Amino acid sequence: MSPKNVRAFRRSLLRWYRRDGRDLPWRGTRDAYAILVSEFMLQQTQVATVIPYFNAWLRRFLDFASLARASENHVLHAWQGLGYYARARNLHATARAVVDRHRGRFPRSVEQMQQLPGIGKYTAHAVASFAFNQPAPIVETNTGRVLARILNFRRPIDQTAGQKALWQHAAAFVPKRSARIYNSALMDLGALVCLPRRPRCGVCPVKKFCRAINPKTLPVRKFRPRTKRLTEKHAFVVRQGKILLEQSAARWRGMWILPPLRTSAANQQPIYKSIFPFTNHRVALNVYARSWRKIDKHSQRWLRIDSLDSIPIPSAHRRAMRHLLSEATAATSRRQRSSES
Ligand code: SF4
């Protein structure tokens, strides 16, 4: 696209954005901390899910210093329900690094940002443009799709060469002075108009600049991740107002889960079954009733059932516990009623 057309494209896009763009809580701030929190939360998670977490997080951890001081337990508890907990741990580690290495001030240089835990090229560019208004391009799901369509870009974007070329195109579109608003507008166009399966070309504010021949086929990807199936077996063990839980050292490191069953549960019926997604997996969670004699003191604890709300537990396991504990309470009251009658 010629420089003149790029300027006209941006004008049309910004005119639309001022009228129809989304009013999101992190758009009203230039605070690098708040913007970084929103960027971590938005990875793999929908905007509507993030908004209440974002607001609650900022009330709980005001800035890098207060997040750096918090325990991992508190951080995971505040993140609970958002999933992909590596993001919470990286955000926590970044807060500590900002306090230790940068005296609590987030660096302005994209290169320095990328030295921090969990901050890659996209996140660094997002903070550089949204917090510091630097002319940094961003290529993520929404903006990548819009640019690929506008340019009828047919190279696979999940291959290094295609990614690199798309970033270069993105850089050619970013204005020098108003990258903050331009990047927000491009994201919103992808989220509201240039939709993955049903692009709304009829109402698109930049239609006259768009070269997409068959927009639904763009962007091109070489590989489509296959969903893998997993079955995980866990135990439900309660006694005298307490439940046996294990602190995960793997996927949910630091969080408390129903103890994994290391022995076969063949010929037994689970008392609870559910399915939850995890990255490209579809996990079947099967829970079995157990009476535990010997516990692993290193990772397992008897925790009071009335304290469960204050400890970090991944959503899939919390749902299982809530269901099974309420069933257990109902069964106890039924037994009491029948013994009284
Ligand atoms: S015209 Fe259609 S494909 Fe092109 S940017 Fe607009 S919505 Fe996307």
PDB file of N, CA, C and O in Angstrom, residues 8 32 40 44 108 132 155-156 158 175 179 201 211 224 274 280 285:
ATOM      1  N   ALA A   8      -4.514   7.318   4.629  1.00  0.00           N
ATOM      2  CA  ALA A   8      -5.981   7.350   4.465  1.00  0.00           C
ATOM      3  C   ALA A   8      -6.613   6.174   5.218  1.00  0.00           C
ATOM      4  O   ALA A   8      -7.670   6.323   5.856  1.00  0.00           O
ATOM      5  N   ALA A  32       2.099   1.806  33.136  1.00  0.00           N
ATOM      6  CA  ALA A  32       2.694   0.599  32.541  1.00  0.00           C
ATOM      7  C   ALA A  32       2.327  -0.654  33.344  1.00  0.00           C
ATOM      8  O   ALA A  32       2.124  -1.731  32.771  1.00  0.00           O
ATOM      9  N   PHE A  40      -1.031  -9.487  30.324  1.00  0.00           N
ATOM     10  CA  PHE A  40      -0.833 -10.862  30.805  1.00  0.00           C
ATOM     11  C   PHE A  40      -2.182 -11.578  30.892  1.00  0.00           C
ATOM     12  O   PHE A  40      -2.317 -12.718  30.497  1.00  0.00           O
ATOM     13  N   GLN A  44      -4.705 -15.596  25.855  1.00  0.00           N
ATOM     14  CA  GLN A  44      -5.555 -16.806  25.861  1.00  0.00           C
ATOM     15  C   GLN A  44      -6.891 -16.628  26.572  1.00  0.00           C
ATOM     16  O   GLN A  44      -7.567 -17.609  26.871  1.00  0.00           O
ATOM     17  N   ARG A 108      11.435   1.642  29.712  1.00  0.00           N
ATOM     18  CA  ARG A 108      10.753   2.138  28.506  1.00  0.00           C
ATOM     19  C   ARG A 108      11.277   1.480  27.245  1.00  0.00           C
ATOM     20  O   ARG A 108      10.680   1.613  26.184  1.00  0.00           O
ATOM     21  N   PHE A 132       3.541   4.074  26.632  1.00  0.00           N
ATOM     22  CA  PHE A 132       4.508   5.133  26.323  1.00  0.00           C
ATOM     23  C   PHE A 132       4.296   5.744  24.931  1.00  0.00           C
ATOM     24  O   PHE A 132       5.071   6.597  24.507  1.00  0.00           O
ATOM     25  N   ARG A 155       1.084 -15.968   3.142  1.00  0.00           N
ATOM     26  CA  ARG A 155       2.141 -16.836   3.683  1.00  0.00           C
ATOM     27  C   ARG A 155       1.697 -17.329   5.060  1.00  0.00           C
ATOM     28  O   ARG A 155       1.017 -16.601   5.795  1.00  0.00           O
ATOM     29  N   PRO A 156       2.073 -18.557   5.422  1.00  0.00           N
ATOM     30  CA  PRO A 156       1.602 -19.079   6.725  1.00  0.00           C
ATOM     31  C   PRO A 156       2.146 -18.240   7.884  1.00  0.00           C
ATOM     32  O   PRO A 156       3.358 -18.043   7.984  1.00  0.00           O
ATOM     33  N   ASP A 158       2.121 -19.039  10.976  1.00  0.00           N
ATOM     34  CA  ASP A 158       2.713 -19.826  12.062  1.00  0.00           C
ATOM     35  C   ASP A 158       4.104 -20.350  11.670  1.00  0.00           C
ATOM     36  O   ASP A 158       4.635 -21.229  12.318  1.00  0.00           O
ATOM     37  N   PRO A 175       1.562   4.631  12.948  1.00  0.00           N
ATOM     38  CA  PRO A 175       1.913   6.050  12.865  1.00  0.00           C
ATOM     39  C   PRO A 175       2.993   6.421  13.892  1.00  0.00           C
ATOM     40  O   PRO A 175       3.123   5.750  14.918  1.00  0.00           O
ATOM     41  N   ALA A 179       0.525   5.864  18.059  1.00  0.00           N
ATOM     42  CA  ALA A 179       0.516   4.392  18.015  1.00  0.00           C
ATOM     43  C   ALA A 179      -0.483   3.830  19.029  1.00  0.00           C
ATOM     44  O   ALA A 179      -1.127   2.817  18.774  1.00  0.00           O
ATOM     45  N   CYS A 201     -17.731  -7.543   6.328  1.00  0.00           N
ATOM     46  CA  CYS A 201     -17.164  -6.645   5.308  1.00  0.00           C
ATOM     47  C   CYS A 201     -18.155  -5.546   4.910  1.00  0.00           C
ATOM     48  O   CYS A 201     -17.741  -4.430   4.577  1.00  0.00           O
ATOM     49  N   ARG A 211      -7.654  -5.831   0.440  1.00  0.00           N
ATOM     50  CA  ARG A 211      -7.392  -6.608  -0.775  1.00  0.00           C
ATOM     51  C   ARG A 211      -7.755  -8.084  -0.613  1.00  0.00           C
ATOM     52  O   ARG A 211      -7.445  -8.901  -1.474  1.00  0.00           O
ATOM     53  N   ARG A 224      -2.667 -26.843  12.015  1.00  0.00           N
ATOM     54  CA  ARG A 224      -3.793 -26.599  12.928  1.00  0.00           C
ATOM     55  C   ARG A 224      -3.537 -27.479  14.139  1.00  0.00           C
ATOM     56  O   ARG A 224      -3.398 -28.692  13.988  1.00  0.00           O
ATOM     57  N   SER A 274     -15.798 -34.806  34.967  1.00  0.00           N
ATOM     58  CA  SER A 274     -15.990 -33.556  34.213  1.00  0.00           C
ATOM     59  C   SER A 274     -14.916 -33.478  33.136  1.00  0.00           C
ATOM     60  O   SER A 274     -13.965 -34.256  33.151  1.00  0.00           O
ATOM     61  N   ASN A 280      -3.971 -27.280  24.317  1.00  0.00           N
ATOM     62  CA  ASN A 280      -4.622 -28.026  23.232  1.00  0.00           C
ATOM     63  C   ASN A 280      -5.064 -29.417  23.694  1.00  0.00           C
ATOM     64  O   ASN A 280      -5.114 -30.355  22.917  1.00  0.00           O
ATOM     65  N   LEU A 285     -11.572 -35.309  33.861  1.00  0.00           N
ATOM     66  CA  LEU A 285     -11.214 -35.412  35.285  1.00  0.00           C
ATOM     67  C   LEU A 285     -12.148 -36.434  35.933  1.00  0.00           C
ATOM     68  O   LEU A 285     -13.372 -36.233  35.960  1.00  0.00           O
TER      69      LEU A 285
END
